[in-house]
DNA sequence: ATGCGGACCTGTTAGC
DNA sequence: TGCTAACAGGTCCGCA
């Protein structure tokens, strides 16, 4: 599920339900996520109040008086506010229980996600301190990208998916943004002109904004249960459309493999 | 410094 | 129909 639009959709979905609520218990059923959930999580969280729910890249930051809970949803994670009496299902690894009748429930079948506690400035946490700029801010500009790109020979797609450069651009939206910008995913980064970086930056912002407004993209897992699907899927131009025809020129969409990830593009519209 | 491949883990699907 | 292999929205880490 989670690329930046999905994480932001999650943040907006849970914030009003848990902000200013007091934690009365923490139930950890499975601590082996990407990194083990700290043993003292229950002790650290119980009795604290959530002061805000923020996002940095794809990390969610649940700020409390004594520290911050960092949550990453990995590939398959989701966070939902549920009635605390609702029986947990197979991959419901953590419940953060509130003084209201609710609990915040972390589900993550693949367990690539993370839940960590820090008492310091969370933005200085090892996992956050070297993150690149937020894509939906003015800091993320063509000049910024161009400046960092000059000696890089990696493919442009890998470059924009590098979280040290810009956060939140995952595989789906990288493919979509490159289509909108008319840039082939395999082009060496250093060969992309400032003018084309301009188009790329605009495309990334547009794709992410549209996806957020549509509630994210739902491909597989997220469709079931009562979690509403995201509606961005209908707007996809290339992702998961290998063999289908380009919506702009009717050529056949191609799929290649870059690293371990699938790249989709139109060889006519993208050069 | 940069780039690449492997690692983490389970569920679903494509292919035989 | 059933088994196996490949693949899936992420990203850190170690090595060349």
Coordinates of C-alpha atoms (C1' of nucleotides) in Angstrom, one line a residue:
Chain A
X1 CA 0.0 0.0 0.0
X2 CA 2.2 2.8 1.2
X3 CA 3.8 5.4 -0.8
X4 CA 3.7 9.0 0.4
X5 CA 0.1 9.7 -0.6
X6 CA -1.0 6.6 1.2
X7 CA 1.0 7.5 4.3
X8 CA -0.4 11.0 4.2
X9 CA -3.9 9.6 3.8
X10 CA -3.3 7.5 6.8
X11 CA -2.0 10.4 8.8
X12 CA -5.1 12.5 8.0
X13 CA -7.3 9.5 8.8
X14 CA -6.0 8.8 12.2
X15 CA -4.9 12.2 13.5
X16 CA -8.2 13.5 14.7
X17 CA -9.1 10.2 16.4
X18 CA -6.0 9.9 18.5
X19 CA -4.6 13.5 19.1
X20 CA -5.1 14.6 22.7
X21 CA -6.1 11.0 23.7
X22 CA -4.3 9.2 26.5
X23 CA -2.7 5.8 26.0
X24 CA -3.8 3.2 28.6
X25 CA -2.1 0.1 27.2
X26 CA 0.0 -1.2 24.4
X27 CA -0.4 -4.7 23.1
X28 CA 2.4 -6.2 21.0
X29 CA 1.7 -9.6 19.5
X30 CA 4.6 -9.7 17.1
X31 CA 7.7 -7.7 17.7
X32 CA 9.7 -8.9 14.7
X33 CA 9.2 -6.2 12.2
X34 CA 12.0 -4.8 10.1
X35 CA 13.7 -4.0 13.4
X36 CA 12.4 -5.5 16.6
X37 CA 9.8 -3.4 18.4
X38 CA 11.5 -2.2 21.6
X39 CA 10.7 -4.3 24.7
X40 CA 9.9 -1.3 26.8
X41 CA 7.4 0.2 24.4
X42 CA 4.4 -0.5 26.6
X43 CA 6.1 1.0 29.6
X44 CA 7.2 4.0 27.7
X45 CA 3.8 4.8 26.1
X46 CA 1.3 3.9 28.8
X47 CA 0.0 7.1 30.4
X48 CA 1.1 9.4 27.7
X49 CA -1.0 11.6 25.5
X50 CA -0.6 12.0 21.8
X51 CA 0.2 15.7 21.1
X52 CA 0.4 15.5 17.3
X53 CA 0.6 13.2 14.3
X54 CA 3.1 14.3 11.8
X55 CA 4.8 12.9 8.7
X56 CA 8.4 13.1 7.4
X57 CA 8.8 11.2 4.2
X58 CA 7.0 7.9 4.7
X59 CA 7.6 8.0 8.4
X60 CA 4.7 8.8 10.7
X61 CA 5.7 10.7 13.9
X62 CA 3.3 10.3 16.9
X63 CA 4.6 13.0 19.2
X64 CA 4.0 12.6 23.0
X65 CA 5.3 14.5 26.1
X66 CA 8.2 12.1 26.7
X67 CA 9.2 11.2 23.2
X68 CA 8.1 10.2 19.7
X69 CA 6.8 7.0 18.2
X70 CA 8.1 6.5 14.7
X71 CA 6.1 4.3 12.5
X72 CA 6.9 3.1 9.0
X73 CA 4.4 1.0 7.1
X74 CA 6.9 -0.7 4.8
X75 CA 5.4 -2.5 1.8
X76 CA 2.2 -3.9 3.4
X77 CA 1.5 -2.0 6.5
X78 CA -1.6 -0.1 7.6
X79 CA -2.8 1.8 10.6
X80 CA -6.4 1.9 11.6
X81 CA -8.4 3.2 14.4
X82 CA -10.6 0.4 15.6
X83 CA -12.9 -0.4 18.5
X84 CA -10.6 -1.9 21.1
X85 CA -12.9 -4.8 21.5
X86 CA -12.5 -5.8 17.8
X87 CA -10.7 -9.1 17.8
X88 CA -7.3 -8.9 16.1
X89 CA -6.6 -10.7 12.9
X90 CA -3.6 -12.7 11.8
X91 CA -1.2 -9.8 11.0
X92 CA -2.4 -7.3 13.5
X93 CA 0.9 -6.9 15.4
X94 CA 0.3 -3.9 17.7
X95 CA -2.6 -2.2 19.4
X96 CA -2.1 1.2 21.0
X97 CA -5.1 1.4 23.3
X98 CA -6.7 4.7 24.3
X99 CA -8.8 5.9 27.2
X100 CA -11.6 6.2 24.7
X101 CA -13.1 3.0 23.3
X102 CA -10.6 2.9 20.6
X103 CA -7.2 1.5 19.7
X104 CA -4.7 2.3 16.9
X105 CA -4.0 -1.0 15.2
X106 CA -0.9 -1.8 13.2
X107 CA -1.3 -4.5 10.6
X108 CA 1.6 -5.5 8.4
X109 CA 1.6 -9.0 6.7
X110 CA 5.1 -8.7 5.2
X111 CA 6.6 -7.1 8.3
X112 CA 8.8 -4.7 6.4
X113 CA 7.5 -1.9 8.5
X114 CA 8.9 -0.5 11.8
X115 CA 7.8 0.9 15.1
X116 CA 10.4 2.7 17.1
X117 CA 10.6 4.9 20.1
X118 CA 12.9 7.9 20.5
X119 CA 13.2 10.4 23.3
X120 CA 15.3 12.8 21.3
X121 CA 14.5 15.1 18.4
X122 CA 13.0 12.6 16.0
X123 CA 14.2 14.5 13.0
X124 CA 17.7 13.8 14.2
X125 CA 17.0 10.1 14.5
X126 CA 19.4 7.9 12.5
X127 CA 16.6 6.9 10.0
X128 CA 15.4 10.5 9.5
X129 CA 18.4 12.8 9.7
X130 CA 19.7 12.1 6.1
X131 CA 16.4 12.2 4.3
X132 CA 16.1 14.5 1.3
X133 CA 13.6 17.2 0.8
X134 CA 9.8 16.9 1.0
X135 CA 8.4 16.8 -2.6
X136 CA 5.5 19.0 -1.9
X137 CA 7.5 22.0 -0.7
X138 CA 9.3 24.7 -2.5
X139 CA 12.6 23.3 -1.5
X140 CA 12.0 20.6 -4.1
X141 CA 12.7 22.5 -7.3
X142 CA 14.3 21.9 -10.7
X143 CA 17.4 23.7 -9.5
X144 CA 17.7 21.5 -6.5
X145 CA 17.4 18.3 -8.5
X146 CA 19.7 19.6 -11.3
X147 CA 22.4 20.6 -8.8
X148 CA 22.5 17.2 -7.2
X149 CA 22.3 15.3 -10.5
X150 CA 25.4 16.6 -12.4
X151 CA 27.8 13.7 -11.9
X152 CA 25.3 11.0 -11.3
X153 CA 25.1 8.2 -13.8
X154 CA 22.3 6.2 -12.2
X155 CA 19.1 6.0 -14.1
X156 CA 16.8 8.9 -13.5
X157 CA 14.2 6.6 -12.1
X158 CA 16.5 5.3 -9.4
X159 CA 17.6 8.9 -8.7
X160 CA 14.1 10.2 -8.0
X161 CA 13.4 7.2 -5.8
X162 CA 16.5 7.8 -3.7
X163 CA 15.2 9.0 -0.4
X164 CA 18.4 10.9 0.3
X165 CA 17.4 13.1 -2.7
X166 CA 13.7 13.5 -2.3
X167 CA 11.4 11.5 0.0
X168 CA 8.2 9.8 -0.8
X169 CA 8.5 8.9 -4.5
X170 CA 8.0 5.1 -4.7
X171 CA 7.8 2.8 -7.7
X172 CA 4.3 3.7 -8.8
X173 CA 4.6 7.4 -8.7
X174 CA 8.1 7.4 -10.1
X175 CA 6.8 5.6 -13.2
X176 CA 3.8 7.9 -13.5
X177 CA 5.8 11.1 -13.0
X178 CA 8.4 10.1 -15.7
X179 CA 5.6 9.4 -18.1
X180 CA 4.0 12.9 -17.5
X181 CA 7.4 14.5 -17.9
X182 CA 8.1 12.5 -21.1
X183 CA 11.4 11.1 -19.7
X184 CA 12.4 7.5 -20.2
X185 CA 13.2 5.8 -16.8
X186 CA 16.5 4.5 -18.0
X187 CA 18.1 7.9 -18.9
X188 CA 21.3 8.6 -17.1
X189 CA 20.5 11.3 -14.5
X190 CA 23.4 13.6 -15.5
X191 CA 22.0 13.7 -19.1
X192 CA 18.7 15.3 -18.0
X193 CA 18.7 19.0 -18.7
X194 CA 17.5 21.7 -16.3
X195 CA 14.5 22.3 -18.5
X196 CA 13.5 18.6 -18.3
X197 CA 14.1 18.6 -14.6
X198 CA 11.5 21.4 -14.5
X199 CA 9.0 19.2 -16.1
X200 CA 9.9 16.3 -13.9
X201 CA 9.6 18.2 -10.6
X202 CA 6.2 19.6 -11.8
X203 CA 5.1 16.0 -12.7
X204 CA 6.1 14.6 -9.3
X205 CA 4.2 17.2 -7.4
X206 CA 1.2 16.8 -9.6
X207 CA 1.1 13.1 -9.4
X208 CA 1.5 13.1 -5.6
X209 CA -1.1 15.8 -5.1
X210 CA -3.6 14.0 -7.3
X211 CA -3.0 10.7 -5.5
X212 CA -3.4 12.3 -2.1
X213 CA -6.7 13.8 -3.3
X214 CA -7.9 10.4 -4.5
X215 CA -7.0 8.7 -1.2
X216 CA -4.0 6.9 -2.6
X217 CA -3.6 4.0 -5.0
X218 CA -5.1 0.7 -4.3
X219 CA -3.7 -2.2 -6.1
X220 CA -4.1 -5.5 -4.3
X221 CA -4.3 -5.9 -0.6
X222 CA -6.0 -2.7 0.4
X223 CA -9.2 -3.5 -1.5
X224 CA -10.6 -5.9 0.9
X225 CA -12.1 -5.3 4.3
X226 CA -13.9 -2.1 4.9
X227 CA -10.7 0.0 4.2
X228 CA -12.0 2.0 1.3
X229 CA -9.9 1.6 -1.8
X230 CA -7.9 4.5 -3.1
X231 CA -9.2 5.8 -6.4
X232 CA -6.0 6.8 -8.0
X233 CA -5.6 3.6 -9.8
X234 CA -7.9 4.7 -12.6
X235 CA -5.6 7.6 -13.2
X236 CA -2.5 5.5 -13.8
X237 CA -1.0 6.0 -17.2
X238 CA 1.7 3.4 -17.3
X239 CA 2.1 1.5 -14.0
X240 CA 0.9 -2.1 -14.2
X241 CA -0.2 -1.5 -17.8
X242 CA 2.3 -3.5 -19.7
X243 CA 1.0 -4.6 -23.1
X244 CA -1.9 -2.1 -22.9
X245 CA -2.0 0.9 -25.1
X246 CA -0.7 4.4 -24.2
X247 CA -3.5 6.8 -23.4
X248 CA -1.7 9.5 -25.3
X249 CA -0.4 7.9 -28.4
X250 CA -1.8 4.3 -28.4
X251 CA 1.6 2.7 -28.5
X252 CA 2.1 -0.4 -26.4
X253 CA 3.3 0.2 -22.8
X254 CA 6.5 -1.6 -22.1
X255 CA 7.8 -3.2 -18.9
X256 CA 11.5 -3.5 -18.1
X257 CA 13.3 -4.3 -14.9
X258 CA 15.6 -1.8 -13.2
X259 CA 17.3 -3.2 -10.2
X260 CA 14.6 -5.3 -8.7
X261 CA 11.8 -3.0 -9.7
X262 CA 9.5 -3.0 -12.6
X263 CA 9.5 0.1 -14.8
X264 CA 6.7 0.9 -17.2
X265 CA 6.9 3.4 -20.0
X266 CA 5.8 4.4 -23.4
X267 CA 8.7 4.3 -25.8
X268 CA 7.0 6.9 -28.0
X269 CA 6.1 9.5 -25.4
X270 CA 9.2 9.0 -23.3
X271 CA 12.7 9.7 -24.6
Chain B
dA1 C1' 31.2 9.2 -3.0
dT2 C1' 28.5 6.2 -5.9
dG3 C1' 26.3 2.1 -7.4
dC4 C1' 24.7 -2.4 -6.9
dG5 C1' 22.7 -6.6 -5.0
dG6 C1' 21.1 -8.9 -1.0
dA7 C1' 18.4 -8.9 3.0
dC8 C1' 14.1 -8.7 5.8
dC9 C1' 8.8 -11.6 5.3
dT10 C1' 4.2 -13.2 3.7
dG11 C1' 0.7 -13.5 0.3
dT12 C1' -0.9 -13.7 -4.4
dT13 C1' -0.5 -15.0 -8.9
dA14 C1' 1.6 -16.8 -13.2
dG15 C1' 3.3 -20.8 -15.2
dC16 C1' 4.1 -25.5 -15.7
Chain C
dT1 C1' -6.3 -28.9 -9.8
dG2 C1' -1.9 -28.5 -7.5
dC3 C1' 2.8 -27.4 -6.9
dT4 C1' 6.7 -24.0 -7.5
dA5 C1' 8.7 -19.8 -8.6
dA6 C1' 8.5 -15.2 -9.3
dC7 C1' 6.9 -11.0 -7.9
dA8 C1' 4.7 -7.2 -4.9
dG9 C1' 3.6 -0.5 -2.9
dG10 C1' 10.3 0.0 0.9
dT11 C1' 14.8 0.9 2.1
dC12 C1' 18.8 -0.2 4.9
dC13 C1' 23.3 -2.1 4.7
dG14 C1' 27.6 -4.0 3.2
dC15 C1' 30.6 -4.5 -0.4
dA16 C1' 33.1 -3.3 -4.9

